[in-house]
mmCIF file of C-alpha atoms and ligand atoms in Angstrom:
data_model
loop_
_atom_site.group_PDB
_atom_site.id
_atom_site.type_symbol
_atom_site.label_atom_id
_atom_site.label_comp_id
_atom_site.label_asym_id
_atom_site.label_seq_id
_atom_site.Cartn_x
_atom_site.Cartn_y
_atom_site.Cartn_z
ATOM 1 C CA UNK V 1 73.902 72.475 132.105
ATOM 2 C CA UNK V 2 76.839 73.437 134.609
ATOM 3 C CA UNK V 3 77.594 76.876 135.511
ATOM 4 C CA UNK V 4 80.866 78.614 137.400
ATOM 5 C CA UNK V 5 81.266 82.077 138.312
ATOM 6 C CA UNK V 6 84.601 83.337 137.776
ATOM 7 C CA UNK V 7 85.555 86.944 139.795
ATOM 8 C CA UNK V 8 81.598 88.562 139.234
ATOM 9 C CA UNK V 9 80.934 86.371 135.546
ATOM 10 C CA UNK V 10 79.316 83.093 134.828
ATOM 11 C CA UNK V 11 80.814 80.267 132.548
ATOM 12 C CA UNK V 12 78.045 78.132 131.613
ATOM 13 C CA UNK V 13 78.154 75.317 129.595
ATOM 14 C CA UNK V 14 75.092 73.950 127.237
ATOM 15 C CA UNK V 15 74.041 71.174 125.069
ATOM 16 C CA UNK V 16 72.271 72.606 122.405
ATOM 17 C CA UNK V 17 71.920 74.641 118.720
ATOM 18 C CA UNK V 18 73.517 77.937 119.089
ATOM 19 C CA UNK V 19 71.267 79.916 116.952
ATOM 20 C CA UNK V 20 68.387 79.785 119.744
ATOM 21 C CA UNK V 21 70.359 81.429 122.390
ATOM 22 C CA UNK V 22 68.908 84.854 123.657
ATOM 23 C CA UNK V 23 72.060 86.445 124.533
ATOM 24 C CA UNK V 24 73.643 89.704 123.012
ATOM 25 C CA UNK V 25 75.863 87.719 120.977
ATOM 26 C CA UNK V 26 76.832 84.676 119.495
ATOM 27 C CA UNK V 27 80.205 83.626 118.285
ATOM 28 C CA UNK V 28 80.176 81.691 114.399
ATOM 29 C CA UNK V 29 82.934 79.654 113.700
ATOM 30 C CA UNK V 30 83.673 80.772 110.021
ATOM 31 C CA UNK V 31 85.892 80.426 107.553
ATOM 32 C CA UNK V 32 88.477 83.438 106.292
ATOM 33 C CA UNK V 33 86.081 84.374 103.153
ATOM 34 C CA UNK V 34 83.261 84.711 105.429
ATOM 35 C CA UNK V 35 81.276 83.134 102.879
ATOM 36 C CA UNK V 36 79.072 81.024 104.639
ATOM 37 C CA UNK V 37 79.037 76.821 104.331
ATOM 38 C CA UNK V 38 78.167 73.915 107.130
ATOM 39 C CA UNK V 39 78.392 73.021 110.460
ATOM 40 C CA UNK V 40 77.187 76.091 112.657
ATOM 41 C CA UNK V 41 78.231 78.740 110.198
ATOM 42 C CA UNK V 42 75.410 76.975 107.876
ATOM 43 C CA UNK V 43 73.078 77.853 110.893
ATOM 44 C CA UNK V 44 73.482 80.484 111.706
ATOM 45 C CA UNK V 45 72.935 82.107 108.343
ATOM 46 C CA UNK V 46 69.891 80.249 107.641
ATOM 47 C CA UNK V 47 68.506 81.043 111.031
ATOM 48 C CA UNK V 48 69.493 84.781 110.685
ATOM 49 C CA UNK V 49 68.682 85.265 107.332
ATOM 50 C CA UNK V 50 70.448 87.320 104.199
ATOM 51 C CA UNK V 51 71.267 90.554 106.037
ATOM 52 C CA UNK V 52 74.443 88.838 107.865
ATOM 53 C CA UNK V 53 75.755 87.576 104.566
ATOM 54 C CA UNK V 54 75.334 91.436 103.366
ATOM 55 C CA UNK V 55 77.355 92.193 105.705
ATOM 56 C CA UNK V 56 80.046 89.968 105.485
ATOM 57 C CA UNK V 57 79.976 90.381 101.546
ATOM 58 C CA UNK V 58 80.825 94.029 102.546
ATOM 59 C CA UNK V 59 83.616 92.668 105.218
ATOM 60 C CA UNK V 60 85.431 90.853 102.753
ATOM 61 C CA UNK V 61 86.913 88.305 105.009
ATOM 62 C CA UNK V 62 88.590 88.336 107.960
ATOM 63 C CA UNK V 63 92.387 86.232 108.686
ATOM 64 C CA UNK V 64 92.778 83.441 110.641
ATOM 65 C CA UNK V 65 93.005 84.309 114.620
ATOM 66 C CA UNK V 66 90.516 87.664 114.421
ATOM 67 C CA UNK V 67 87.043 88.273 114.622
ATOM 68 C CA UNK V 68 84.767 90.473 113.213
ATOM 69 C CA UNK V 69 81.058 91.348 114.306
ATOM 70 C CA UNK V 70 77.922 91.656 112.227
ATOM 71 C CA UNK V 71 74.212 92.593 112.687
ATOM 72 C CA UNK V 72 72.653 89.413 113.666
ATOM 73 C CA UNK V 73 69.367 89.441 111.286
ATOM 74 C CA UNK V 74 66.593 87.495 112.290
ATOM 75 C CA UNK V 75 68.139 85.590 115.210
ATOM 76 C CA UNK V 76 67.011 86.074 118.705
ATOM 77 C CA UNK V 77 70.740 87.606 119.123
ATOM 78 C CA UNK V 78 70.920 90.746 117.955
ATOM 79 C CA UNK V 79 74.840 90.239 117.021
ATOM 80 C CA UNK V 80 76.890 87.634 115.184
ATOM 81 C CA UNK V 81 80.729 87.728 115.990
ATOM 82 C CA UNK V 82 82.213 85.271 113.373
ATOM 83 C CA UNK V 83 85.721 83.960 114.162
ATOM 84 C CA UNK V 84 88.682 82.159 112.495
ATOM 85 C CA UNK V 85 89.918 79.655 114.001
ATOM 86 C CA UNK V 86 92.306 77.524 112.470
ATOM 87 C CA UNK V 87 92.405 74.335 110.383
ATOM 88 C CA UNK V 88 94.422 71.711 112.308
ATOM 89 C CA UNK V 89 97.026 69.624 110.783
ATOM 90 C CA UNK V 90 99.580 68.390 112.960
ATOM 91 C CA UNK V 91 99.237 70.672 116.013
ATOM 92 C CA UNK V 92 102.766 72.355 115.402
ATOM 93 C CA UNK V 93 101.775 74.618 112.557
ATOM 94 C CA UNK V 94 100.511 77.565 115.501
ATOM 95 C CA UNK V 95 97.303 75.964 115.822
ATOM 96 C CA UNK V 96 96.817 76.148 119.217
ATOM 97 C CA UNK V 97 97.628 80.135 119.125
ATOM 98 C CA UNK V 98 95.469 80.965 116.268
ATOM 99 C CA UNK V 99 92.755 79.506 118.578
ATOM 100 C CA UNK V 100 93.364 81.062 121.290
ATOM 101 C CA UNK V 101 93.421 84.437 119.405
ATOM 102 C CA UNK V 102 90.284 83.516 118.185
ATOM 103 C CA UNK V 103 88.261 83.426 120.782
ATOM 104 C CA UNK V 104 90.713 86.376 122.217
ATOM 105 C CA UNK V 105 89.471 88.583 119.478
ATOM 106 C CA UNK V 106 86.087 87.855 120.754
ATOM 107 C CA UNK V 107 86.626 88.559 123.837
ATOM 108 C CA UNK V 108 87.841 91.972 122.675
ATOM 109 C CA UNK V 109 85.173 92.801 120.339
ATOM 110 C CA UNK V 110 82.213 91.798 123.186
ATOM 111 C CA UNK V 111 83.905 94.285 125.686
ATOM 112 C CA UNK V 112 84.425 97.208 123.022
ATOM 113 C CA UNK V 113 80.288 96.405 122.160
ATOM 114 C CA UNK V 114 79.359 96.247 126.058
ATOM 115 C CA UNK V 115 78.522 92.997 124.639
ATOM 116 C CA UNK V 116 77.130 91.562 128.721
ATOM 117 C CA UNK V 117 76.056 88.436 127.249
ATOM 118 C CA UNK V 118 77.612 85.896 124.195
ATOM 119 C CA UNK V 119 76.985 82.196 123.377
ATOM 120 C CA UNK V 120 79.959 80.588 122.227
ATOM 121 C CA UNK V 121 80.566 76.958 119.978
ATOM 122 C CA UNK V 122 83.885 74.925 119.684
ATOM 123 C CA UNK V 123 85.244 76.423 117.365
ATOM 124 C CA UNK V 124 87.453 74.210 114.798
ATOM 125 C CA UNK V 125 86.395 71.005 116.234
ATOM 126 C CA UNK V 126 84.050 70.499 113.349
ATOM 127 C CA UNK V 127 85.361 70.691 109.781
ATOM 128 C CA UNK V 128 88.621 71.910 110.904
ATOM 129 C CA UNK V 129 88.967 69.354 112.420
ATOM 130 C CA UNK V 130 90.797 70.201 115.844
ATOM 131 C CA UNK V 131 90.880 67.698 118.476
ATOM 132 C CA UNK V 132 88.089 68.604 120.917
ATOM 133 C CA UNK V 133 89.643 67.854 123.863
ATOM 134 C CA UNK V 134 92.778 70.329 122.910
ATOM 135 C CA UNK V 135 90.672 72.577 121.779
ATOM 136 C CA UNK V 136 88.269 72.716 124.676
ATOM 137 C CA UNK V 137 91.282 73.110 126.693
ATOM 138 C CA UNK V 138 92.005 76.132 124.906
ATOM 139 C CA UNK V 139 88.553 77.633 124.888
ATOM 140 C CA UNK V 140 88.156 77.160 128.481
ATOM 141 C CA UNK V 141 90.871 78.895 129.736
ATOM 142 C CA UNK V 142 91.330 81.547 127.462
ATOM 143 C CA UNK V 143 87.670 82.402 128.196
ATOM 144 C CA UNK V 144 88.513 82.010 132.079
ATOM 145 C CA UNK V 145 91.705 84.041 131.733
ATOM 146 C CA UNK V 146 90.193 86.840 130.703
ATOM 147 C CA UNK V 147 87.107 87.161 132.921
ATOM 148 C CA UNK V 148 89.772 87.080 135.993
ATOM 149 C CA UNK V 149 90.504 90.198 134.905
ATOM 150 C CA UNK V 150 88.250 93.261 134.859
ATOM 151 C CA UNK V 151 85.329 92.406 132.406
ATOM 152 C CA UNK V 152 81.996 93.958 131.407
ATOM 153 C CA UNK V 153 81.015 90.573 130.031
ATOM 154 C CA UNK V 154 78.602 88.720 132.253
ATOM 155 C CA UNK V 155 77.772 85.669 130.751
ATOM 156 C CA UNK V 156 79.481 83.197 128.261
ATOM 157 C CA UNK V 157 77.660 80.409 127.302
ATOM 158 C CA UNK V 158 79.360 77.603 125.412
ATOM 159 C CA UNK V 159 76.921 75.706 123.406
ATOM 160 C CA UNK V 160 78.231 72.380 122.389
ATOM 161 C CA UNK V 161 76.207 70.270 119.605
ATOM 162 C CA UNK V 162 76.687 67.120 121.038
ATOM 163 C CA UNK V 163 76.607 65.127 124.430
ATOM 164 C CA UNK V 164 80.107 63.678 124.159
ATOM 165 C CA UNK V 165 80.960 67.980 123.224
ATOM 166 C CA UNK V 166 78.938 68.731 126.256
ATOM 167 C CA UNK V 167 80.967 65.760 128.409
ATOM 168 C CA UNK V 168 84.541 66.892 127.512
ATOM 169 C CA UNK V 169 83.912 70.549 128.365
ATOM 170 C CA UNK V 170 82.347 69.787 131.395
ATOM 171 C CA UNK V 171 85.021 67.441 133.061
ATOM 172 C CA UNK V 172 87.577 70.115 132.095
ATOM 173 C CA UNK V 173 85.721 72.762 133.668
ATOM 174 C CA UNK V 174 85.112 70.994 136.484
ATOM 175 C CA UNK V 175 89.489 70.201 136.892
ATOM 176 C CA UNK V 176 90.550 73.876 135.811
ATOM 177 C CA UNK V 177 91.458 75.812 138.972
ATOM 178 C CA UNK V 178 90.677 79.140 139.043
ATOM 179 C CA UNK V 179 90.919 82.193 141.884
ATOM 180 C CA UNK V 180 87.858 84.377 142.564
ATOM 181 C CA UNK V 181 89.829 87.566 143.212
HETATM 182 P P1 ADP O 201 84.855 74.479 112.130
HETATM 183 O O1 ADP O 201 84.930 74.604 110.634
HETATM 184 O O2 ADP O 201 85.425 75.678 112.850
HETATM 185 O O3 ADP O 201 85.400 73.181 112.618
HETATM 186 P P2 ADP O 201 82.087 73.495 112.365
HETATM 187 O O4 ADP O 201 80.830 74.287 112.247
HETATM 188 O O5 ADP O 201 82.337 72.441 111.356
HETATM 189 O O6 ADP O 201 83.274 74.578 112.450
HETATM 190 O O7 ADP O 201 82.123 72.820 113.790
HETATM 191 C C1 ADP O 201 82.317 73.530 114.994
HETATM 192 C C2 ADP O 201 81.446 72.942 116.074
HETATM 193 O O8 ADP O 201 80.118 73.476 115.944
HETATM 194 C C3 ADP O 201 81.284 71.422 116.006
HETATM 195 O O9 ADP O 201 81.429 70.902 117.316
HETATM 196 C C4 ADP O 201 79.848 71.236 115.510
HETATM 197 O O10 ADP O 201 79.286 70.045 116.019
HETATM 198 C C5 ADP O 201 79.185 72.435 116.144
HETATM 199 N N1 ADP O 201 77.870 72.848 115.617
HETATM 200 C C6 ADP O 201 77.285 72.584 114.433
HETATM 201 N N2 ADP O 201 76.062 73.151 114.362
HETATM 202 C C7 ADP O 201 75.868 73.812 115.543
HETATM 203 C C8 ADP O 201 74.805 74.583 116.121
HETATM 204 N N3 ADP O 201 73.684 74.829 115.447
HETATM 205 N N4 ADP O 201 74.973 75.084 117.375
HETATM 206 C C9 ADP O 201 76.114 74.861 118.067
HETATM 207 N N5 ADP O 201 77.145 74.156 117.587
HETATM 208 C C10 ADP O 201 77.025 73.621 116.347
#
């Protein structure tokens, strides 16, 4: 576990399964159909039951880049904000935006909700396969960026699945220079 407060928020970072977080929200990494399949989308919709796949039936799908938010059924989070990231393939097909909008969309959705607290993966590092250390780089700082500026958000929690996850985030976090005010 390693925490840093950024302006009057916490960044924490995790090792764990995302599905048992008690926070307002947690992110999915899904895929444009939003029709469910593995990795933490898998999950999270067997944790949370059929009333999120309902709702993302009645969604439709959502592009690559934006979020959208659904009830979170059965889990201990009351909401489910399933992103897009992207697929990588080289890096030079506007990977590295699309992920950053991502989690930007997020971002956006929490503070329209009042959303104070959200639990976030890596997304694309999974399936998509997006290298994590890129990608963390991404997450990081686009998270950090935007709780320098005025926020309602109070808490983001990354939850990474595993150790070497955990270890990547955390030496980044611990390099990435940041003001308080
Ligand atoms: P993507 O298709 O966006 O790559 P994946 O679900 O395949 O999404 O992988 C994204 C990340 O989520 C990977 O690091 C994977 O290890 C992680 N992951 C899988 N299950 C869970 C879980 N229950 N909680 C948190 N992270 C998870």
């Amino acid at each position: 576990m390693m925490k840093k407060q950024i302006n009057t928020s916490m960044v924490e970072l995790i090792q764990g399964d995302i599905t048992a977080q008690k926070v307002d929200a947690i992110v999915n990494a899904a895929n444009s159909r939003l029709a469910g399949g593995g990795g933490v989308d898998g999950a999270i919709h067997r944790s949370g039951g059929p009333a999120i796949m309902e709702e993302c039936r009645r969604l439709g799908g959502c592009p690559t880049g934006r979020a959208v938010i659904t009830t979170g059924g059965t889990l201990p989070a009351p909401y489910v904000i399933h992103a897009v990231g992207p697929v990588y393939r080289n890096g030079d097909s506007g990977e590295p935006e699309l992920l950053k909008k991502a989690y930007q969309c997020c971002l956006a959705i929490a503070e329209e909700r009042g959303i104070k607290s959200m639990a976030v993966p890596s997304i694309s590092t999974g399936a998509y396969g997006y290298p994590i250390r890129d990608a963390a780089q991404i997450a990081l700082t686009t998270v950090i960026d935007h709780l320098k500026k005025e926020s309602t958000i109070e808490r983001v929690v990354f939850v990474l699945f595993s150790q070497h996850d955990f270890e990547v985030y955390r030496s980044l976090l611990e390099e990435i220079p940041y003001h308080s005010s």
